[in-house]
Amino acid sequence: MPLTVGVIGPEDLVRKVVAVGGQAGAGRLLPLPYRHEDETTGVVTGAASATDALLFTGVVPHSLAEAAGVLDRPAMYVPYSGATLLRALVELLRLGHDVSRVSIDTLRRDEVLETLTEAKLPTEHIQVLPYRPGLTSQDLVDFHLEARETGRSRVAITCLGSAFHVLEHRTHTVRLAPSRHSILATLQALALATAGRHSGDAQVALGVIDLPGADDRLADDVRILGGSLAALPDGRRLVVTTRGVLEKATDRFTRIPFLEGLAARHGTAHIGFGLGRTAAEAEALARRAVNRARSVGAAAGVVSMTDDVDIVIDGAAGGPDGATAPRGGAALLARRSGISPQTLDRLRELASENRGEGLTAHAVAEHLSVQQRTARRILKRLERAGVAVPTGIRQEGRTGRPPIVYRVRL
C-alpha cells in the first residue's frame, strides 16, 4: 500500500511540492493548504485519519504543529538552504539591487554568512533574524521594516508567505521558496523514517559527496547505502539513507567502503554525513561534515552527529576487528574520535592499568578530572571510532543505574 504524505503549507508552495514529488514518483501526496500559518494546527488535526506522514513546506508551520503537540506521526519540513538564498541574491543583482544591505528572516545567521562569503559578497551590513519558536509573522514584518527605516536594509528577503504579503506593499521584498532538490531529499528522508518508525535505525542520514568532477560510477558505489543519489545546485552530490544502514555499511562509522576508490579516480574525494532527527538537521550537519573533511586531507570522510560529535574517517583507514586501534596511529584516532592526543595518552595509561577490568565512566572521570557526563561522551566517541566495545555492566554498590564497562584498546 503506497505511503500517503500530507503536504501542509501555503497553497502555492503546497502545489510546488506536490508537483515536484509527483514527477519523481514519491508516493501519494495529499495537498493540505492553509490561508495563514495560524491554521496549521487545525489542518494537521483534520488530516489525522488520511495521512501516514506529514511534510511541511517550511520550518514555521512545522514548529507551530510541534508546539501544539499534534504531531503523532512522522513529520519533517523542507529546509530553505543557502543555495536557495544564493539564487535570490543573483536575481536581485541582475535587477540592479544593492545586496550589501539586505534583511533576511528565518535562515540561520551562520548559513547566511557562509553563503555570502562563498559568493564573495559583503556581509558587514547584512541583517538576519533566525527563526525561533514563538516568532510571529508580525515579528518578521517589524524586523524588516525597522531595518529599512534605519537604513540598514534596502531589500527584505522572507521565508514566510504572510509576512511577504504585508511587506510587498511597504518595501522591495523577495520571498524564498524551497528548491527542487530540498523537496526531493526531504520526501525521501520522510519515506525512510516512516518505513522504519518502529526501528532504532530510523534516524535520518544525509551525505554530501564533494568530487572535483563528474563520476558515472558513483551511483553504483553508493548502492551499498541503500538510498538515493541526487545532484545539489553547487555541483556536489547528496545521498539519502538512514543511520542503521550507514552504520552497518561503514562498520560503525570506521570506514567508507568507496572512499579510496573515489580518491583513486579523482585525486581528491571528500564525504560528509550528517545524522539528524529531520532532513534539515541532517543536511546542515552533512555540510559541516564535508567542510571538515576538506581540512583533513586529500581523501577523507566525516560523520557529524547532533551531540556535537564529529567522527573523522581518513581515506587510508581500514575497519576495526573488534576493539582495535585503527591503522595510522594516534594522530588518526584523534581526528576520527574528536579527542585530543593528550587526552588519548592519558586514557592509554588508564587502560593499561585496568587491562583486565575494563573502563567505566566513573574511572575515566576520576582519571581525567572531568564530570561523568563528559566521561560518558568520551567513551561513546571511542566506541564510534571502533576502539571501545561495551562488555556489560558492573554493580559497584552505589544507587542508580549500574555503569557500563568498556573494553578499550588504544
Short mmCIF file of C-alpha atoms in Angstrom, two decimals:
data_model
loop_
_atom_site.label_atom_id
_atom_site.label_comp_id
_atom_site.label_asym_id
_atom_site.label_seq_id
_atom_site.Cartn_x
_atom_site.Cartn_y
_atom_site.Cartn_z
CA MET A 1 0.00 0.00 0.00
CA PRO A 2 1.59 3.33 -1.04
CA LEU A 3 2.58 5.84 1.59
CA THR A 4 0.25 8.85 1.91
CA VAL A 5 2.05 12.09 2.79
CA GLY A 6 0.07 15.18 3.74
CA VAL A 7 1.72 18.34 2.41
CA ILE A 8 0.99 21.36 4.63
CA GLY A 9 1.75 25.00 3.86
CA PRO A 10 0.54 27.97 1.82
CA GLU A 11 -1.30 26.98 -1.34
CA ASP A 12 1.38 27.96 -3.87
CA LEU A 13 4.16 26.07 -2.05
CA VAL A 14 1.93 23.04 -1.49
CA ARG A 15 1.27 22.95 -5.25
CA LYS A 16 5.02 23.11 -5.94
CA VAL A 17 5.86 20.29 -3.53
CA VAL A 18 3.08 18.08 -4.87
CA ALA A 19 4.18 18.73 -8.47
CA VAL A 20 7.86 18.00 -7.78
CA GLY A 21 7.07 14.90 -5.74
CA GLY A 22 4.58 13.66 -8.31
CA GLN A 23 7.10 13.93 -11.13
CA ALA A 24 9.59 11.92 -9.07
CA GLY A 25 7.04 9.23 -8.18
CA ALA A 26 7.25 9.98 -4.46
CA GLY A 27 4.09 8.08 -3.43
CA ARG A 28 0.69 9.66 -2.80
CA LEU A 29 0.89 13.35 -1.85
CA LEU A 30 -2.22 14.86 -0.30
CA PRO A 31 -2.41 18.69 -0.60
CA LEU A 32 -3.37 20.33 2.72
CA PRO A 33 -3.05 24.09 2.09
CA TYR A 34 -3.88 26.87 4.54
CA ARG A 35 -4.53 30.58 4.04
CA HIS A 36 -2.46 31.62 7.08
CA GLU A 37 0.02 29.68 9.19
CA ASP A 38 -2.21 30.16 12.24
CA GLU A 39 -4.48 27.50 10.69
CA THR A 40 -1.72 24.86 10.85
CA THR A 41 -2.96 23.05 13.96
CA GLY A 42 -6.48 22.68 12.57
CA VAL A 43 -5.19 21.39 9.23
CA VAL A 44 -2.97 18.78 10.93
CA THR A 45 -5.77 17.62 13.22
CA GLY A 46 -8.26 17.39 10.37
CA ALA A 47 -5.92 15.23 8.28
CA ALA A 48 -5.13 12.74 11.06
CA SER A 49 -7.00 9.79 9.57
CA ALA A 50 -5.95 10.38 5.97
CA THR A 51 -2.12 10.51 6.20
CA ASP A 52 0.78 8.25 7.17
CA ALA A 53 3.26 11.13 7.44
CA LEU A 54 3.31 14.93 7.22
CA LEU A 55 5.56 17.18 5.14
CA PHE A 56 5.57 20.90 5.92
CA THR A 57 6.70 23.41 3.31
CA GLY A 58 8.81 25.27 5.89
CA VAL A 59 10.02 25.39 9.47
CA VAL A 60 7.30 27.80 10.70
CA PRO A 61 4.21 25.56 10.29
CA HIS A 62 6.20 22.55 11.49
CA SER A 63 7.20 24.39 14.67
CA LEU A 64 3.62 25.54 15.26
CA ALA A 65 2.31 21.97 14.95
CA GLU A 66 5.10 20.66 17.17
CA ALA A 67 4.41 23.29 19.86
CA ALA A 68 0.69 22.41 19.77
CA GLY A 69 1.51 18.73 20.37
CA VAL A 70 -0.42 17.47 17.33
CA LEU A 71 2.46 15.63 15.58
CA ASP A 72 1.54 11.99 16.23
CA ARG A 73 3.17 10.57 13.08
CA PRO A 74 6.49 11.07 11.22
CA ALA A 75 6.78 14.73 10.22
CA MET A 76 9.50 16.82 8.57
CA TYR A 77 9.81 20.21 6.92
CA VAL A 78 11.53 21.25 3.69
CA PRO A 79 14.57 23.37 4.56
CA TYR A 80 15.45 26.64 2.87
CA SER A 81 19.11 26.15 2.02
CA GLY A 82 21.93 28.55 1.31
CA ALA A 83 21.65 27.65 -2.38
CA THR A 84 18.07 28.95 -2.38
CA LEU A 85 19.26 32.23 -0.87
CA LEU A 86 22.07 32.49 -3.39
CA ARG A 87 19.67 32.20 -6.32
CA ALA A 88 17.57 35.04 -4.87
CA LEU A 89 20.66 37.24 -4.43
CA VAL A 90 21.79 36.58 -8.01
CA GLU A 91 18.35 37.59 -9.29
CA LEU A 92 18.47 40.79 -7.21
CA LEU A 93 21.89 41.64 -8.63
CA ARG A 94 20.59 41.03 -12.16
CA LEU A 95 17.80 43.53 -11.48
CA GLY A 96 20.27 46.10 -10.23
CA HIS A 97 19.57 45.93 -6.47
CA ASP A 98 22.17 46.53 -3.77
CA VAL A 99 22.65 43.21 -1.99
CA SER A 100 25.16 44.57 0.52
CA ARG A 101 22.26 45.82 2.69
CA VAL A 102 19.67 43.09 2.94
CA SER A 103 17.46 41.87 5.80
CA ILE A 104 16.79 38.12 5.91
CA ASP A 105 14.49 36.17 8.19
CA THR A 106 14.13 32.50 9.23
CA LEU A 107 17.53 31.26 7.93
CA ARG A 108 20.39 30.69 10.37
CA ARG A 109 22.89 33.52 10.57
CA ASP A 110 25.92 31.23 10.08
CA GLU A 111 24.35 29.74 6.94
CA VAL A 112 23.62 33.21 5.51
CA LEU A 113 27.15 34.47 6.18
CA GLU A 114 28.72 31.30 4.76
CA THR A 115 26.64 31.62 1.58
CA LEU A 116 27.57 35.27 1.08
CA THR A 117 31.24 34.66 1.84
CA GLU A 118 31.46 31.80 -0.69
CA ALA A 119 29.83 34.08 -3.27
CA LYS A 120 32.37 36.81 -2.41
CA LEU A 121 29.60 39.21 -1.36
CA PRO A 122 29.95 41.66 1.56
CA THR A 123 28.48 40.61 4.89
CA GLU A 124 29.07 43.51 7.30
CA HIS A 125 25.65 45.14 6.78
CA ILE A 126 23.54 42.00 6.43
CA GLN A 127 20.68 41.78 8.96
CA VAL A 128 19.50 38.28 9.94
CA LEU A 129 16.59 37.20 12.16
CA PRO A 130 16.81 33.38 12.57
CA TYR A 131 13.54 31.61 13.25
CA ARG A 132 12.82 30.51 16.81
CA PRO A 133 9.61 29.13 18.27
CA GLY A 134 7.26 31.95 19.26
CA LEU A 135 8.20 34.36 16.47
CA THR A 136 5.11 35.60 14.65
CA SER A 137 4.52 36.94 11.18
CA GLN A 138 4.24 40.43 12.68
CA ASP A 139 7.64 40.00 14.35
CA LEU A 140 9.18 39.32 10.95
CA VAL A 141 7.42 42.29 9.39
CA ASP A 142 8.59 44.60 12.19
CA PHE A 143 12.17 43.32 11.82
CA HIS A 144 12.30 44.09 8.09
CA LEU A 145 10.57 47.47 8.37
CA GLU A 146 12.88 48.60 11.18
CA ALA A 147 15.92 47.57 9.14
CA ARG A 148 14.50 49.54 6.21
CA GLU A 149 13.68 52.66 8.23
CA THR A 150 17.11 52.78 9.89
CA GLY A 151 18.91 52.44 6.55
CA ARG A 152 20.41 49.04 7.37
CA SER A 153 18.46 47.28 4.62
CA ARG A 154 17.23 48.10 1.15
CA VAL A 155 15.72 44.70 0.33
CA ALA A 156 13.75 42.29 2.55
CA ILE A 157 14.09 38.54 1.99
CA THR A 158 11.46 36.48 3.83
CA CYS A 159 10.56 32.81 4.02
CA LEU A 160 7.02 33.37 5.33
CA GLY A 161 4.16 33.98 2.91
CA SER A 162 2.02 36.02 5.31
CA ALA A 163 4.95 38.35 6.04
CA PHE A 164 5.63 38.73 2.32
CA HIS A 165 2.05 39.82 1.58
CA VAL A 166 2.41 42.66 4.11
CA LEU A 167 5.96 43.68 3.20
CA GLU A 168 5.49 43.76 -0.57
CA HIS A 169 3.39 46.93 -0.20
CA ARG A 170 5.98 48.65 2.03
CA THR A 171 9.42 47.78 0.64
CA HIS A 172 11.08 45.72 -2.07
CA THR A 173 10.59 42.15 -0.89
CA VAL A 174 11.67 38.72 -2.12
CA ARG A 175 10.03 35.53 -0.89
CA LEU A 176 12.16 32.41 -0.77
CA ALA A 177 10.74 29.04 -1.82
CA PRO A 178 12.23 25.58 -1.24
CA SER A 179 14.37 24.18 -4.04
CA ARG A 180 13.55 21.06 -6.01
CA HIS A 181 16.45 19.11 -4.54
CA SER A 182 15.43 20.04 -0.96
CA ILE A 183 11.88 18.85 -1.63
CA LEU A 184 13.02 15.52 -3.09
CA ALA A 185 15.62 14.90 -0.36
CA THR A 186 13.10 15.59 2.39
CA LEU A 187 10.44 13.39 0.79
CA GLN A 188 12.94 10.55 0.52
CA ALA A 189 14.07 11.02 4.13
CA LEU A 190 10.47 11.14 5.33
CA ALA A 191 9.61 7.94 3.47
CA LEU A 192 12.60 6.15 5.04
CA ALA A 193 11.77 7.44 8.52
CA THR A 194 8.13 6.40 8.17
CA ALA A 195 9.05 2.91 6.97
CA GLY A 196 11.38 2.46 9.93
CA ARG A 197 9.43 4.37 12.59
CA HIS A 198 9.40 1.33 14.90
CA SER A 199 13.10 0.74 14.42
CA GLY A 200 16.10 2.37 16.06
CA ASP A 201 17.56 2.69 12.56
CA ALA A 202 15.11 5.42 11.53
CA GLN A 203 17.33 8.44 12.25
CA VAL A 204 17.86 10.34 9.01
CA ALA A 205 21.33 10.21 7.43
CA LEU A 206 22.24 12.58 4.58
CA GLY A 207 25.61 12.59 2.88
CA VAL A 208 27.29 15.27 0.78
CA ILE A 209 29.94 13.99 -1.67
CA ASP A 210 32.43 16.56 -2.98
CA LEU A 211 34.40 15.49 -6.05
CA PRO A 212 36.40 17.64 -8.50
CA GLY A 213 34.46 16.28 -11.49
CA ALA A 214 31.63 14.07 -12.70
CA ASP A 215 31.65 10.35 -11.91
CA ASP A 216 29.44 7.91 -13.81
CA ARG A 217 30.26 5.11 -11.36
CA LEU A 218 29.17 6.97 -8.23
CA ALA A 219 25.59 5.63 -8.30
CA ASP A 220 26.97 2.08 -8.21
CA ASP A 221 29.36 2.98 -5.38
CA VAL A 222 26.66 4.34 -3.07
CA ARG A 223 24.27 1.45 -3.72
CA ILE A 224 25.68 -0.20 -0.59
CA LEU A 225 23.98 2.58 1.42
CA GLY A 226 20.56 1.53 0.13
CA GLY A 227 19.45 5.11 -0.53
CA SER A 228 19.12 7.58 -3.37
CA LEU A 229 21.58 9.93 -5.06
CA ALA A 230 20.74 13.45 -6.23
CA ALA A 231 22.68 16.42 -7.62
CA LEU A 232 22.98 19.56 -5.49
CA PRO A 233 22.87 23.03 -7.07
CA ASP A 234 26.56 23.60 -6.22
CA GLY A 235 27.64 20.51 -8.18
CA ARG A 236 28.09 18.19 -5.22
CA ARG A 237 26.02 15.03 -4.73
CA LEU A 238 23.51 14.26 -1.99
CA VAL A 239 22.99 10.74 -0.61
CA VAL A 240 19.84 9.92 1.39
CA THR A 241 19.80 6.91 3.71
CA THR A 242 19.18 6.03 7.37
CA ARG A 243 21.52 5.76 10.32
CA GLY A 244 21.13 1.99 10.64
CA VAL A 245 22.12 1.32 7.02
CA LEU A 246 25.00 3.82 7.19
CA GLU A 247 26.33 2.38 10.45
CA LYS A 248 26.34 -1.15 9.00
CA ALA A 249 27.90 -0.14 5.67
CA THR A 250 30.69 1.82 7.37
CA ASP A 251 31.49 -0.75 10.08
CA ARG A 252 30.13 1.54 12.81
CA PHE A 253 31.50 4.72 11.24
CA THR A 254 35.09 3.47 10.89
CA ARG A 255 35.42 3.23 7.10
CA ILE A 256 33.66 4.41 3.95
CA PRO A 257 33.98 1.47 1.56
CA PHE A 258 34.06 3.51 -1.67
CA LEU A 259 36.19 6.44 -0.44
CA GLU A 260 39.53 5.04 -1.56
CA GLY A 261 38.13 4.19 -4.99
CA LEU A 262 36.81 7.74 -5.44
CA ALA A 263 40.18 9.16 -4.39
CA ALA A 264 41.98 6.89 -6.85
CA ARG A 265 39.75 8.07 -9.71
CA HIS A 266 39.74 11.78 -8.86
CA GLY A 267 42.84 12.50 -6.79
CA THR A 268 40.69 14.07 -4.07
CA ALA A 269 37.40 12.97 -2.51
CA HIS A 270 35.57 14.41 0.49
CA ILE A 271 32.42 12.95 2.04
CA GLY A 272 30.36 14.31 4.91
CA PHE A 273 27.44 12.52 6.56
CA GLY A 274 25.02 14.18 8.96
CA LEU A 275 22.77 12.25 11.35
CA GLY A 276 19.67 14.13 12.50
CA ARG A 277 16.06 13.83 13.57
CA THR A 278 14.91 15.77 10.49
CA ALA A 279 16.18 16.13 6.94
CA ALA A 280 17.03 19.79 7.58
CA GLU A 281 19.12 18.96 10.65
CA ALA A 282 20.88 16.08 8.86
CA GLU A 283 21.67 18.22 5.81
CA ALA A 284 23.13 21.03 7.94
CA LEU A 285 25.33 18.50 9.75
CA ALA A 286 26.36 16.89 6.44
CA ARG A 287 27.53 20.25 5.09
CA ARG A 288 29.50 20.83 8.28
CA ALA A 289 30.99 17.36 7.95
CA VAL A 290 32.12 17.73 4.34
CA ASN A 291 33.72 21.10 5.11
CA ARG A 292 35.70 19.47 7.90
CA ALA A 293 36.62 16.55 5.63
CA ARG A 294 38.27 19.01 3.23
CA SER A 295 40.53 20.19 6.05
CA VAL A 296 41.62 16.65 6.95
CA GLY A 297 43.35 15.59 3.73
CA ALA A 298 43.03 14.71 0.07
CA ALA A 299 40.64 11.84 0.81
CA ALA A 300 38.56 11.92 3.96
CA GLY A 301 35.08 11.40 5.31
CA VAL A 302 33.42 12.84 8.40
CA VAL A 303 30.24 11.78 10.20
CA SER A 304 28.64 14.61 12.22
CA MET A 305 26.03 13.97 14.90
CA THR A 306 23.61 16.13 16.84
CA ASP A 307 25.57 15.87 20.10
CA ASP A 308 28.47 17.86 18.59
CA VAL A 309 30.44 14.72 17.76
CA ASP A 310 32.48 14.58 14.54
CA ILE A 311 34.00 11.21 13.58
CA VAL A 312 36.79 11.60 11.04
CA ILE A 313 37.49 8.74 8.63
CA ASP A 314 40.80 9.02 6.81
CA GLY A 315 40.96 7.65 3.28
CA ALA A 316 43.75 5.30 4.30
CA ALA A 317 41.93 3.91 7.33
CA GLY A 318 40.62 0.37 7.47
CA GLY A 319 37.86 -1.15 9.54
CA PRO A 320 38.45 -2.45 13.05
CA ASP A 321 38.44 -6.02 14.23
CA GLY A 322 36.53 -5.82 17.48
CA ALA A 323 38.08 -3.03 19.55
CA THR A 324 41.35 -2.43 17.74
CA ALA A 325 43.17 0.83 17.19
CA PRO A 326 42.93 1.99 13.54
CA ARG A 327 45.84 1.98 11.15
CA GLY A 328 47.55 5.35 11.14
CA GLY A 329 48.20 5.64 14.88
CA ALA A 330 47.29 8.22 17.50
CA ALA A 331 47.01 11.19 15.14
CA LEU A 332 44.41 9.43 13.01
CA LEU A 333 42.48 8.25 16.08
CA ALA A 334 42.47 11.80 17.46
CA ARG A 335 40.97 13.09 14.21
CA ARG A 336 38.44 10.27 13.99
CA SER A 337 37.25 10.49 17.56
CA GLY A 338 37.49 14.25 18.12
CA ILE A 339 39.57 13.59 21.28
CA SER A 340 42.87 15.42 21.72
CA PRO A 341 46.13 13.40 21.52
CA GLN A 342 46.97 14.45 25.09
CA THR A 343 43.68 13.04 26.40
CA LEU A 344 44.21 9.84 24.41
CA ASP A 345 47.65 9.44 26.02
CA ARG A 346 46.11 9.69 29.49
CA LEU A 347 43.36 7.24 28.53
CA ARG A 348 46.01 4.85 27.23
CA GLU A 349 47.67 4.93 30.66
CA LEU A 350 44.35 4.25 32.37
CA ALA A 351 43.51 1.40 30.00
CA SER A 352 46.91 -0.21 30.68
CA GLU A 353 46.37 0.00 34.44
CA ASN A 354 42.90 -1.59 34.15
CA ARG A 355 43.59 -4.07 31.37
CA GLY A 356 41.69 -6.92 32.99
CA GLU A 357 38.80 -4.90 34.42
CA GLY A 358 37.71 -2.57 31.64
CA LEU A 359 36.83 1.11 31.99
CA THR A 360 33.73 2.84 33.29
CA ALA A 361 32.68 6.48 33.04
CA HIS A 362 33.42 6.84 36.77
CA ALA A 363 37.02 5.66 36.32
CA VAL A 364 37.56 7.92 33.30
CA ALA A 365 36.06 10.91 35.11
CA GLU A 366 38.37 10.43 38.11
CA HIS A 367 41.47 9.91 35.97
CA LEU A 368 40.85 12.92 33.74
CA SER A 369 39.29 15.12 36.47
CA VAL A 370 36.14 15.70 34.42
CA GLN A 371 32.43 15.28 35.07
CA GLN A 372 30.87 11.85 34.49
CA ARG A 373 28.70 13.05 31.60
CA THR A 374 31.91 14.22 29.87
CA ALA A 375 33.50 10.85 30.57
CA ARG A 376 30.47 9.03 29.11
CA ARG A 377 30.73 11.19 25.99
CA ILE A 378 34.43 10.33 25.65
CA LEU A 379 33.73 6.59 25.90
CA LYS A 380 30.95 6.92 23.31
CA ARG A 381 33.35 8.66 20.93
CA LEU A 382 35.88 5.86 21.38
CA GLU A 383 33.13 3.32 20.70
CA ARG A 384 32.12 5.10 17.50
CA ALA A 385 35.79 5.24 16.46
CA GLY A 386 35.96 1.46 16.83
CA VAL A 387 38.43 1.21 19.72
CA ALA A 388 35.99 0.65 22.60
CA VAL A 389 33.41 -2.12 23.00
CA PRO A 390 30.80 -2.28 25.80
CA THR A 391 31.13 -5.65 27.54
CA GLY A 392 28.48 -5.44 30.27
CA ILE A 393 27.57 -3.60 33.44
CA ARG A 394 29.17 -3.54 36.87
CA GLN A 395 27.43 -3.46 40.23
CA GLU A 396 29.58 -1.18 42.38
CA GLY A 397 27.40 -0.82 45.48
CA ARG A 398 26.07 2.60 44.50
CA THR A 399 22.46 3.54 43.87
CA GLY A 400 21.23 4.41 40.41
CA ARG A 401 21.86 2.82 37.05
CA PRO A 402 24.89 0.47 37.08
CA PRO A 403 27.76 1.72 34.91
CA ILE A 404 28.62 0.26 31.51
CA VAL A 405 32.04 -1.42 31.30
CA TYR A 406 34.07 -0.86 28.12
CA ARG A 407 36.99 -2.85 26.76
CA VAL A 408 39.30 -0.17 25.35
CA ARG A 409 42.35 -0.79 23.17
CA LEU A 410 44.41 2.25 22.26
#
